[in-house]
Structure formats: structure tokens, C-alpha cells
XYZ file of C-alpha atoms in Angstrom:
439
model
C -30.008 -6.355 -24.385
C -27.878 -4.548 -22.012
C -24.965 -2.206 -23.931
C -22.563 -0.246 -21.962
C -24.103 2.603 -23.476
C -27.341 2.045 -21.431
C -26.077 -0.024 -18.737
C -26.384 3.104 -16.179
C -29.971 3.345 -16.752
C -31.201 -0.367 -17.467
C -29.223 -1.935 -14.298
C -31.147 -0.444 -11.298
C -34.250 -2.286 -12.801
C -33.036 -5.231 -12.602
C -34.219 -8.214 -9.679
C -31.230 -7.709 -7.386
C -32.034 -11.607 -6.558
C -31.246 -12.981 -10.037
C -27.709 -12.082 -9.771
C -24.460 -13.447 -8.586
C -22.171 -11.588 -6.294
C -19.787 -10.198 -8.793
C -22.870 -8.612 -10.568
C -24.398 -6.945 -7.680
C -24.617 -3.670 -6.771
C -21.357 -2.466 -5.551
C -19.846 -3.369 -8.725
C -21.981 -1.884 -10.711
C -21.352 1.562 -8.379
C -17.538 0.827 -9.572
C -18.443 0.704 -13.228
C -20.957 3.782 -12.678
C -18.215 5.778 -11.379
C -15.634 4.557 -14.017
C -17.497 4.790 -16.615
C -16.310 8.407 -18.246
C -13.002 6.228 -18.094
C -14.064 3.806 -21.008
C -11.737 4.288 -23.970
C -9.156 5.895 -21.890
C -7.823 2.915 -19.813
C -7.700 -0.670 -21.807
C -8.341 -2.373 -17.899
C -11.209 -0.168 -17.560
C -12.046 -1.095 -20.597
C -12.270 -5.005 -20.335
C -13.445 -5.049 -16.664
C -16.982 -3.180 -17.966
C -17.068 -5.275 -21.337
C -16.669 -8.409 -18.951
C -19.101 -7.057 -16.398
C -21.774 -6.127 -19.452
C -21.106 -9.993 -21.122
C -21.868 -11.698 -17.755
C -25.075 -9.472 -17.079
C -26.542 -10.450 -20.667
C -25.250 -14.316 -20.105
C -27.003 -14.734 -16.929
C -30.052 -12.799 -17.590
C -30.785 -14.744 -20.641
C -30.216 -17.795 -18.818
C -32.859 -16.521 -15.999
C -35.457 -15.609 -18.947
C -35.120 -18.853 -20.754
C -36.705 -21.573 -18.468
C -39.638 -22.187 -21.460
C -37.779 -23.502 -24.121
C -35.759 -25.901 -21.824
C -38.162 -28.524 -22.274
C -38.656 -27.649 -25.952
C -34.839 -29.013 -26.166
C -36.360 -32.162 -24.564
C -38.937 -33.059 -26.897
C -36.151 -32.934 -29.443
C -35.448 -36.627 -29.012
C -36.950 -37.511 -32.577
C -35.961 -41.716 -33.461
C -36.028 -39.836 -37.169
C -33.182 -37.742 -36.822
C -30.960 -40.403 -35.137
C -31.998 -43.121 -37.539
C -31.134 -40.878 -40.435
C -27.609 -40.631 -38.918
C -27.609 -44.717 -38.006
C -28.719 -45.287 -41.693
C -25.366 -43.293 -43.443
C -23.073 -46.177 -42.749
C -21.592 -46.160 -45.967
C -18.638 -47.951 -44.978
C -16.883 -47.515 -48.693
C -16.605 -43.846 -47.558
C -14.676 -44.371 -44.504
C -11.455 -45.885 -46.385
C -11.679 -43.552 -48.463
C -11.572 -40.343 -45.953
C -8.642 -42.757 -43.768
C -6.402 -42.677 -46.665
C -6.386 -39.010 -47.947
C -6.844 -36.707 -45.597
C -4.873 -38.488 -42.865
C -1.603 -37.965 -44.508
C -1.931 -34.532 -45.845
C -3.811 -33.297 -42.507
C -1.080 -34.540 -40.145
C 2.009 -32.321 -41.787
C -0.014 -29.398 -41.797
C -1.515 -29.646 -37.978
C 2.013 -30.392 -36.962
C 3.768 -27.068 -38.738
C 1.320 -24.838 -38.512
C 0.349 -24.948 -34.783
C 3.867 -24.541 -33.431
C 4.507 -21.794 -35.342
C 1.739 -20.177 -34.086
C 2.897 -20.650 -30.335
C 6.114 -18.144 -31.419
C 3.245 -15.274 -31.735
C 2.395 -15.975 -27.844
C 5.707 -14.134 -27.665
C 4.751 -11.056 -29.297
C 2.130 -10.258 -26.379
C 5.038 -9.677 -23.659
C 6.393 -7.319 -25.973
C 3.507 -4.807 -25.349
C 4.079 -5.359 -21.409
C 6.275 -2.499 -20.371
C 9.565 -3.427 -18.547
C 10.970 -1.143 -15.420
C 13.977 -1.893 -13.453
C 12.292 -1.328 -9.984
C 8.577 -2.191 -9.088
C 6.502 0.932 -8.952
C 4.697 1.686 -5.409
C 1.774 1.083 -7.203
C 2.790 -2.136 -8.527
C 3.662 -3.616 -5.340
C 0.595 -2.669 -3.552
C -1.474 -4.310 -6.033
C 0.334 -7.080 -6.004
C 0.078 -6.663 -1.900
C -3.415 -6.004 -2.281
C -3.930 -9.295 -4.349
C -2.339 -11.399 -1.609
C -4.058 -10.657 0.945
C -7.596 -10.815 -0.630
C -10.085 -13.135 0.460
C -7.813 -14.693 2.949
C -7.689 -13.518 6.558
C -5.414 -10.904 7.872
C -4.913 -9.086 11.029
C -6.041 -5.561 11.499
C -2.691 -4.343 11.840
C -1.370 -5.669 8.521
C -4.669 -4.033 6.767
C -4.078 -0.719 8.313
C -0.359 -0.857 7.468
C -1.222 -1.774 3.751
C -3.996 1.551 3.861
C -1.776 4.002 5.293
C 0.893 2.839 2.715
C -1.877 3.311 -0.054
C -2.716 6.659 0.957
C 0.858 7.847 2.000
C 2.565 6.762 -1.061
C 0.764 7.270 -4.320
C 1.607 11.370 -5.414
C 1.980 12.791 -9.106
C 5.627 13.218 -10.554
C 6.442 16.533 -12.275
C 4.668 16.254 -15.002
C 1.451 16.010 -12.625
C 0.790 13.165 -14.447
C -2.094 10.511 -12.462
C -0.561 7.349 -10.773
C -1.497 4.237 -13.144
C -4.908 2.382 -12.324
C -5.670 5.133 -9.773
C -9.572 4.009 -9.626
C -8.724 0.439 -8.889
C -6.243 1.653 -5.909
C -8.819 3.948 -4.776
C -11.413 1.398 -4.502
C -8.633 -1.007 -2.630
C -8.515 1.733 -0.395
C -12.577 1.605 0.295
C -12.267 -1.947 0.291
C -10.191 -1.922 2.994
C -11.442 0.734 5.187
C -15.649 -0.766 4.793
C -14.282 -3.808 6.123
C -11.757 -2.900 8.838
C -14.510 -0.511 10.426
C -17.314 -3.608 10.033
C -15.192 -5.617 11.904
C -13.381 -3.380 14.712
C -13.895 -5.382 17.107
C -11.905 -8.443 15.354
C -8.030 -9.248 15.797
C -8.216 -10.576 11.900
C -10.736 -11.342 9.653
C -11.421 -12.395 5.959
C -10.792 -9.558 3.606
C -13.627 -9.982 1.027
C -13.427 -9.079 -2.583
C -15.060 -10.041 -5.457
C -12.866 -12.613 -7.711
C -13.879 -10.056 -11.024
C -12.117 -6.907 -9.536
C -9.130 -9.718 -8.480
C -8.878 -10.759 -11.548
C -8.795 -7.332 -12.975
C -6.378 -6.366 -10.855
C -4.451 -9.668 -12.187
C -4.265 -8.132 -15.226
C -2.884 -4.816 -14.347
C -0.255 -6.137 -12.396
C 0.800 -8.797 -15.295
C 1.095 -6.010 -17.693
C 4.978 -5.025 -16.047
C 7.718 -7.000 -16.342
C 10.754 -6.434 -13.655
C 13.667 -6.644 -15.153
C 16.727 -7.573 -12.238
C 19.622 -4.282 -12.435
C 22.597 -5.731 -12.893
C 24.911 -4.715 -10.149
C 28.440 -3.069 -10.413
C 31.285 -3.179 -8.339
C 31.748 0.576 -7.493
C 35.405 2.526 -8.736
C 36.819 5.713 -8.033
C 35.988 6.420 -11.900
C 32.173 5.890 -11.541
C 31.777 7.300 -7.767
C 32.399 10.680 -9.263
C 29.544 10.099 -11.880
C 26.827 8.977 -8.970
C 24.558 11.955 -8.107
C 22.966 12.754 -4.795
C 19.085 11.889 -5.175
C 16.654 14.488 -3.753
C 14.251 13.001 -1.343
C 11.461 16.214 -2.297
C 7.936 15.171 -1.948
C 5.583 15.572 -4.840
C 1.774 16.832 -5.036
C -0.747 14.493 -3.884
C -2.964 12.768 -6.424
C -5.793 13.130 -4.300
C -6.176 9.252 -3.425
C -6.297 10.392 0.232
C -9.434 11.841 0.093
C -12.491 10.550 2.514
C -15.839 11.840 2.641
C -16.747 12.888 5.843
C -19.233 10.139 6.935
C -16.301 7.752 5.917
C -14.068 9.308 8.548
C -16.759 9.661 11.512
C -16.812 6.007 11.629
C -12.608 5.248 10.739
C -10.640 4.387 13.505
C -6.607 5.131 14.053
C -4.338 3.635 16.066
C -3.399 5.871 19.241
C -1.290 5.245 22.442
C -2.944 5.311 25.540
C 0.288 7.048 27.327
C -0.008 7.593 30.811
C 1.670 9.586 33.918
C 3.987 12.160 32.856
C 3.819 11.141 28.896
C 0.233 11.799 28.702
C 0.278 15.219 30.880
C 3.499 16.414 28.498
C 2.428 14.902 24.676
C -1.363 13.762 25.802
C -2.778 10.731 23.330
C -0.179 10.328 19.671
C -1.707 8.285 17.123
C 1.270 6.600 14.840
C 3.215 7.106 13.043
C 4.282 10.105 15.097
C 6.641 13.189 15.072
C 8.166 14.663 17.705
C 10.534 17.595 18.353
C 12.669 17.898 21.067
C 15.036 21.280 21.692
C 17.637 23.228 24.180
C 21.037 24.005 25.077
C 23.663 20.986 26.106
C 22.335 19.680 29.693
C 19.315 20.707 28.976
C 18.100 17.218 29.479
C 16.655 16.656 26.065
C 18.818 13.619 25.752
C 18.028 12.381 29.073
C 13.974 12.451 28.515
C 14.209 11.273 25.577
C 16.027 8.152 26.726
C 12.896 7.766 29.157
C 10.795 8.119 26.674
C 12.372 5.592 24.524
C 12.095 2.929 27.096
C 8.876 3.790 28.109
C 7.827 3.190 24.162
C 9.846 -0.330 24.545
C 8.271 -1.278 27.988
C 5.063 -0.472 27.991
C 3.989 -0.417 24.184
C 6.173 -3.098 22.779
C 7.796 -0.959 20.403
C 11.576 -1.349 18.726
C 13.411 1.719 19.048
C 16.480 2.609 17.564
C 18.204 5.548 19.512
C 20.828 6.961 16.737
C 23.764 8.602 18.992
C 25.772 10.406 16.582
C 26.412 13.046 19.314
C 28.051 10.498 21.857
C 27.713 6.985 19.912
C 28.502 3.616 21.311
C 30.256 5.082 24.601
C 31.003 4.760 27.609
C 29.197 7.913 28.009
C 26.142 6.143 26.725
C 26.780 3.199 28.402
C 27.012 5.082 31.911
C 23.470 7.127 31.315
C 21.327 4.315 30.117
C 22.544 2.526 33.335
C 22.210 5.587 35.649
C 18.436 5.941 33.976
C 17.971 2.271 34.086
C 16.905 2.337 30.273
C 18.305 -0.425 28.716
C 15.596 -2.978 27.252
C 15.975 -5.885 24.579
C 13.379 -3.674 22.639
C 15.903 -0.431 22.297
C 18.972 -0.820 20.337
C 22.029 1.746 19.744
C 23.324 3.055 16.668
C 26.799 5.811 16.507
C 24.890 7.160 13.250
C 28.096 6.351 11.367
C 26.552 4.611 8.283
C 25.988 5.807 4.989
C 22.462 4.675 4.708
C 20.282 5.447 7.566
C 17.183 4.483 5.652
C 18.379 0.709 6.100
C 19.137 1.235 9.428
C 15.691 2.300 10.208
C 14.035 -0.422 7.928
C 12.998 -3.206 10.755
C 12.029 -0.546 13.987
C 8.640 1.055 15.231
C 10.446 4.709 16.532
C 14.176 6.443 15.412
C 15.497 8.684 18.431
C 17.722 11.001 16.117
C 20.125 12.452 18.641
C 21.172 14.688 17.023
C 19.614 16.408 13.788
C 22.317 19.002 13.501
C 25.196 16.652 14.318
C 23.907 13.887 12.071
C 23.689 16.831 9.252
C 20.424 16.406 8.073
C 18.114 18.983 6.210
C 14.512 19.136 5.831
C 14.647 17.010 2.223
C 16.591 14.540 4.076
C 13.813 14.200 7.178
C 10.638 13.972 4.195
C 13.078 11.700 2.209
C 13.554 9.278 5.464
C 9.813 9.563 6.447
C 8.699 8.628 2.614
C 10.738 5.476 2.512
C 9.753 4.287 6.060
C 5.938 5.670 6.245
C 5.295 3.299 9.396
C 8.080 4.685 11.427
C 7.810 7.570 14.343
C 10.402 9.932 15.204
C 11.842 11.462 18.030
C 14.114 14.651 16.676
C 16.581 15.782 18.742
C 18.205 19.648 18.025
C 20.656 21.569 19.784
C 19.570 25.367 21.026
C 21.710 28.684 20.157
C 22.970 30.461 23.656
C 19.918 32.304 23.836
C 17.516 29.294 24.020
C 16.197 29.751 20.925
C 15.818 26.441 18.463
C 18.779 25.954 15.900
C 18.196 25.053 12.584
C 15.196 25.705 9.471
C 11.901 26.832 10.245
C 11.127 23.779 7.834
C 11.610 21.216 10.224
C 9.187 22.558 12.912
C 6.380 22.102 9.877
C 7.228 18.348 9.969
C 6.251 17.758 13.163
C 3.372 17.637 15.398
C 4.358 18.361 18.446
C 7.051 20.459 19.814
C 8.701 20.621 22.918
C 11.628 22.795 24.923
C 14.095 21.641 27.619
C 15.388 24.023 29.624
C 16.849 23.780 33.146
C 15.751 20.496 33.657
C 11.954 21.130 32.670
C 10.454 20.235 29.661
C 7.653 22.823 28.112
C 5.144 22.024 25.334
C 5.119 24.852 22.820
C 3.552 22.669 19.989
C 1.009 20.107 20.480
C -1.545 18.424 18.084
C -2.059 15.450 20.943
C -3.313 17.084 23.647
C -0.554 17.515 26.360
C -0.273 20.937 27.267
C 1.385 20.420 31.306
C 5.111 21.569 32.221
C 6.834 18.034 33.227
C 10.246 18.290 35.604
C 12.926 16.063 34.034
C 14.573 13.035 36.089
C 18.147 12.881 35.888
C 18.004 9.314 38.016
């Protein structure tokens, strides 16, 4: 009999052919590697005890075809005529009258009482106010299995899996860490087996589904209940600090994993490829100099070259001239305007919602729009899909105003000056001096 004490060394001898799916061997390499888990994790726990309890079930049923027709010869005339000959018929009234009325009271009261204790079990579920990231990629995860879905919505869920999941301060773990870092295989095995697919049917075993069933069921979200905001409780609200914690190493990929991954880059082309070369997104990009530099005009361009040619929504936040006729007169002088690009005078209080439905922010500019480094990590955590363009002013002297800190954000870096544009950063590849239209 297999134990989960000897499970690591009894399963590899067992006839790959005599089991199921979700007993084959890519399960078992997620029990192997959970297995120093067990006792630690009550999912963990159950998924193996299930796993072990289906092994023994269907082996025994494999190893038993013998004494199936034993249990046909058991057909004996004796045995059913000893049944046929009990029909004492005096005992019949006799069991109709007693039982009958003192069995029905008791069936009736005790079984609904025991349907209150079903009640108890939701008290061990633990109730939040907000669904946990990990929560609602689960639950994400869980949709989307064994259904088919379009390469772009996989990647989106995996770089959301392996942006979002970091340890709080305590450097505690993220909850059911193993099970999101085998989502994360799951996805990437399949998305690189079938590259050359628009969508396909994510596969996944029904046991790890329905083990990920039960982590997700074990939170209850409780609705907030919402407030109408006073002048007595606005001075008790606190700015929240957008700092990013430590990783919990989810993101890491051995190497032969990431020879064959794939990523999304944009095959720019003319002047965009010879100044920022080949980005993959979600991008970063810095642009600096002195008023009429021409940052603001090239980045227009470049914002309508996103919308035209890549199909990307781009919202160009204008704090420094806003919905103008200033604006009005340079999109129509650069002939910039698309359906694709929309305006915002950067006048709202929550940017972050602003920026919730679009493919690329233009930020025009950082130091206008007031924003510090804890702001730009805060803005890129909530939105992990979305590129930015950053726009900064330049001191008289050319050189870039604001925190060293925002320069580590990005990954390319660029400086307008005298209507050129020079590449002093550049993790893409463009590395040419490009002259800056102004028609």
C-alpha cells in the first residue's frame, strides 16, 4: 500500500499506463516538490491525502481482475431461498406499528438540527474587506482553465502573477504560494507549446482545480460599507504610501524556461526604431530638457504613432497646458489627433482611475503634476499592463530636474535639446541622434 511516507520512492515504479491523467506524472512532480509542505498547509495537506487515496483506489482496482468472477459464482439458489423462506408475515405488523411512530419524531428533530452545525464551518473561513491579489488570480486562474483563451489574456494573467505577489513587512510568504507558482508554469508550458496559436485550450488537471476551489472558498468578502465623506472625517483620512515590498521570489525561471519564453515587443520602425530600437511592454520611458526643447512635441508623435500603427489607447495627461487651445493648435499643426489618443488637464484626484482602461500614459509633466518616485511605483503597481511616457522639465543648464530615483524606473532615457533628441539610456537598442519635427 502506498503511504505518503513512501509515496516518493514507490511511485516511479509504477506502469505509467495504468493511470488516469490526474495521477500521472506531473502531479506527482507537484506533490514531490510539496511534499516538505505536509503539516504546514491544510490544502497541501488534502491535495496529497487525495492524490495518495486515488493511487491506492485505482491500483487495487487494476490488481483485482481474479476475484471478479469469484463474485459471479456467488449466485447460490441457497442463499436467496433462505431469504425467500423468512416471510414471517406476523413480524411485519409488528415492526409497522412500533418503530414507525417513535422513528419518525426522532429523524425529523434530529436531522435539522444538525444542518445549524453546517454553519459553524464558515466560521473558520477568514473574512477580508477587499480580495487579496492572490485571491483574485486564483479565482482568475480558475476561470479560465480548461476553456480556451487568447494568448494575450494568458500573458496578461502571467505578468500579473509574477508582478504582483511580494512579502509585506513582516516578510511573511504570500498564501498558497506553491499552487500560484505552479499556475505560473502552467501557463508559461502551454503558451510556449502553442506560440504559434491566436488562443487555445488552457489544460489543467480537474484535481489541482479543485484544489484550488478550495483555497479560494476558504475567504469570505465582506462588502465595506461606504460613507458619505465630512469635513470631520477628511482630517482623519491618511495619505497611503504606494512603497513596493520585497519580492517573494515567485518570479523566478530557470534558465532553459526562459530560452524558450517569448515577450511581447514592438516592431517600431523609421525614426522610433533608430531613437528607442525594439520595447517590449509594458514600457518606460523618460523624456527631458528645457521649455521648447521639443520634448512635448515628440512625444505627441510618438503618441500617435503608438495609436496608428500599434493600435494602442493613449492617454496624454496635459497638466502643463491641459484642454487648450494651446493643445488644440499643436495636435492640429502635428496632425496627431486619432480616436485612439485621448486628453486629460491632469486635474483629478485619482489618476490611477484615469489610467485604468489605456495601453500608454504620456505624463506631461512629472514635476508639474507633482509626483515623486513612491507615487510613479505606486501608479505602475496598480496598473502593471500600462507603459509610460515621463515627461520632466530641465534646470537652465540642461541638466535633468528632479530625483535620481526616477531615472532607476525607467529603461530608457532620452534628452531634447535644440530640437534633437539624444539617447543617453537605452535597454532597447536605439542608440541614433533623431532631429525633431515641429510640422
Amino acid at each position: 500500500m502506498i503511504t505518503r511516507k513512501n509515496i516518493i520512492a514507490l511511485y516511479p515504479k509504477i506502469d505509467q499506463s495504468l493511470l488516469p491523467g490526474v495521477l500521472k506524472k506531473n502531479e506527482f512532480d507537484f506533490i514531490k516538490e510539496n511534499i516538505d509542505l505536509y503539516g504546514q498547509d491544510s490544502t497541501i495537506d488534502e491535495y496529497i491525502n487525495t492524490f495518495v487515496a486515488k493511487l491506492n483506489e485505482t491500483l487495487s482496482k487494476k490488481s483485482k481482475p481474479v476475484s471478479k468472477p469469484k463474485t459471479v459464482s456467488k449466485p447460490k439458489p441457497v442463499t436467496k431461498s433462505k431469504t425467500i423462506s423468512k416471510p414471517k408475515v406476523k413480524s411485519k405488523p409488528k415492526t409497522v406499528s412500533k418503530p414507525k411512530p417513535v422513528r419518525k419524531p426522532k429523524a425529523v428533530s434530529k436531522p435539522k438540527r444538525k444542518t445549524v452545525k453546517k454553519v459553524s464551518t464558515t466560521k473558520k473561513r477568514t473574512k477580508v474587506e477587499e480580495s487579496p491579489d492572490w485571491l483574485l488570480v486564483i479565482r482568475k486562474f480558475i476561470r479560465m482553465a480548461n476553456r480556451e483563451n487568447s494568448q494575450t489574456v494568458l500573458r496578461s494573467l502571467l505578468k500579473e502573477i509574477q508582478t504582483k505577489f511580494k512579502a509585506n513587512k513582516k516578510r511573511t510568504a504570500t498564501p498558497y504560494i506553491s499552487l500560484i507558482r505552479r499556475m505560473q508554469d502552467t501557463i508559461i508550458e502551454q503558451v510556449n507549446k502553442n506560440l504559434g496559436k491566436k488562443s487555445f485550450v488552457l489544460k489543467v488537471p480537474k484535481m489541482f482545480v479543485s484544489l484550488l476551489k478550495q483555497a479560494s472558498a476558504k475567504v469570505i468578502v465582506s462588502k465595506r460599507k461606504t460613507s458619505k465623506l465630512t469635513k470631520k472625517n477628511l482630517s482623519g483620512i491618511k495619505k497611503k504610501s504606494h512603497k513596493v515590498g520585497n519580492l517573494s521570489g515567485l518570479g523566478i525561471v530557470p534558465t532553459t524556461k526562459l530560452v524558450q519564453m517569448s515577450f511581447k515587443t514592438l516592431p517600431f520602425t523609421g525614426q522610433w526604431q533608430k531613437l528607442i530600437g525594439f520595447p517590449s511592454v509594458p514600457f518606460h520611458l523618460m523624456f527631458y530638457g528645457t521649455g521648447g526643447s521639443g520634448k512635448s512635441t515628440l512625444t505627441i508623435q510618438l503618441a500617435h504613432y503608438l495609436a496608428e500603427q500599434h493600435n494602442m489607447k493613449v492617454l496624454f495627461v496635459a497638466k502643463e497646458e491641459g484642454i487648450s487651445q494651446t493643445a488644440q493648435d499643436k495636435f492640429k499643426r502635428l496632425n496627431a489627433y486619432h480616436k485612439n489618443i485621448f486628453i486629460s488637464d491632469g486635474a483629478s484626484a485619482s489618476l490611477n482611475k484615469q489610467l485604468k482602461d489605456f495601453d500608454v500614459a504620456v505624463l506631461d509633466s512629472i514635476n508639474e503634476l507633482n509626483l515623486s518616485p513612491d507615487d510613479i511605483r505606486g501608479l505602475i503597481e496598480k496598473n502593471p499592463n500600462l507603459s509610460t511616457i515621463q515627461i520632466f522639465k530641465a534646470t537652465k543648464d540642461g541638466k535633468f530636474l528632479g530625483q535620481n530615483d526616477f531615472m532607476h524606473m525607467v529603461q530608457a532615457q532620452f534628452k531634447c535639446e535644440n530640437g534633437f533628441c539624444y539617447p543617453e539610456k537605452n535597454r532597447f537598442g536605439g542608440n541614433e541622434v533623431v532631429e525633431i519635427s515641429f510640422k
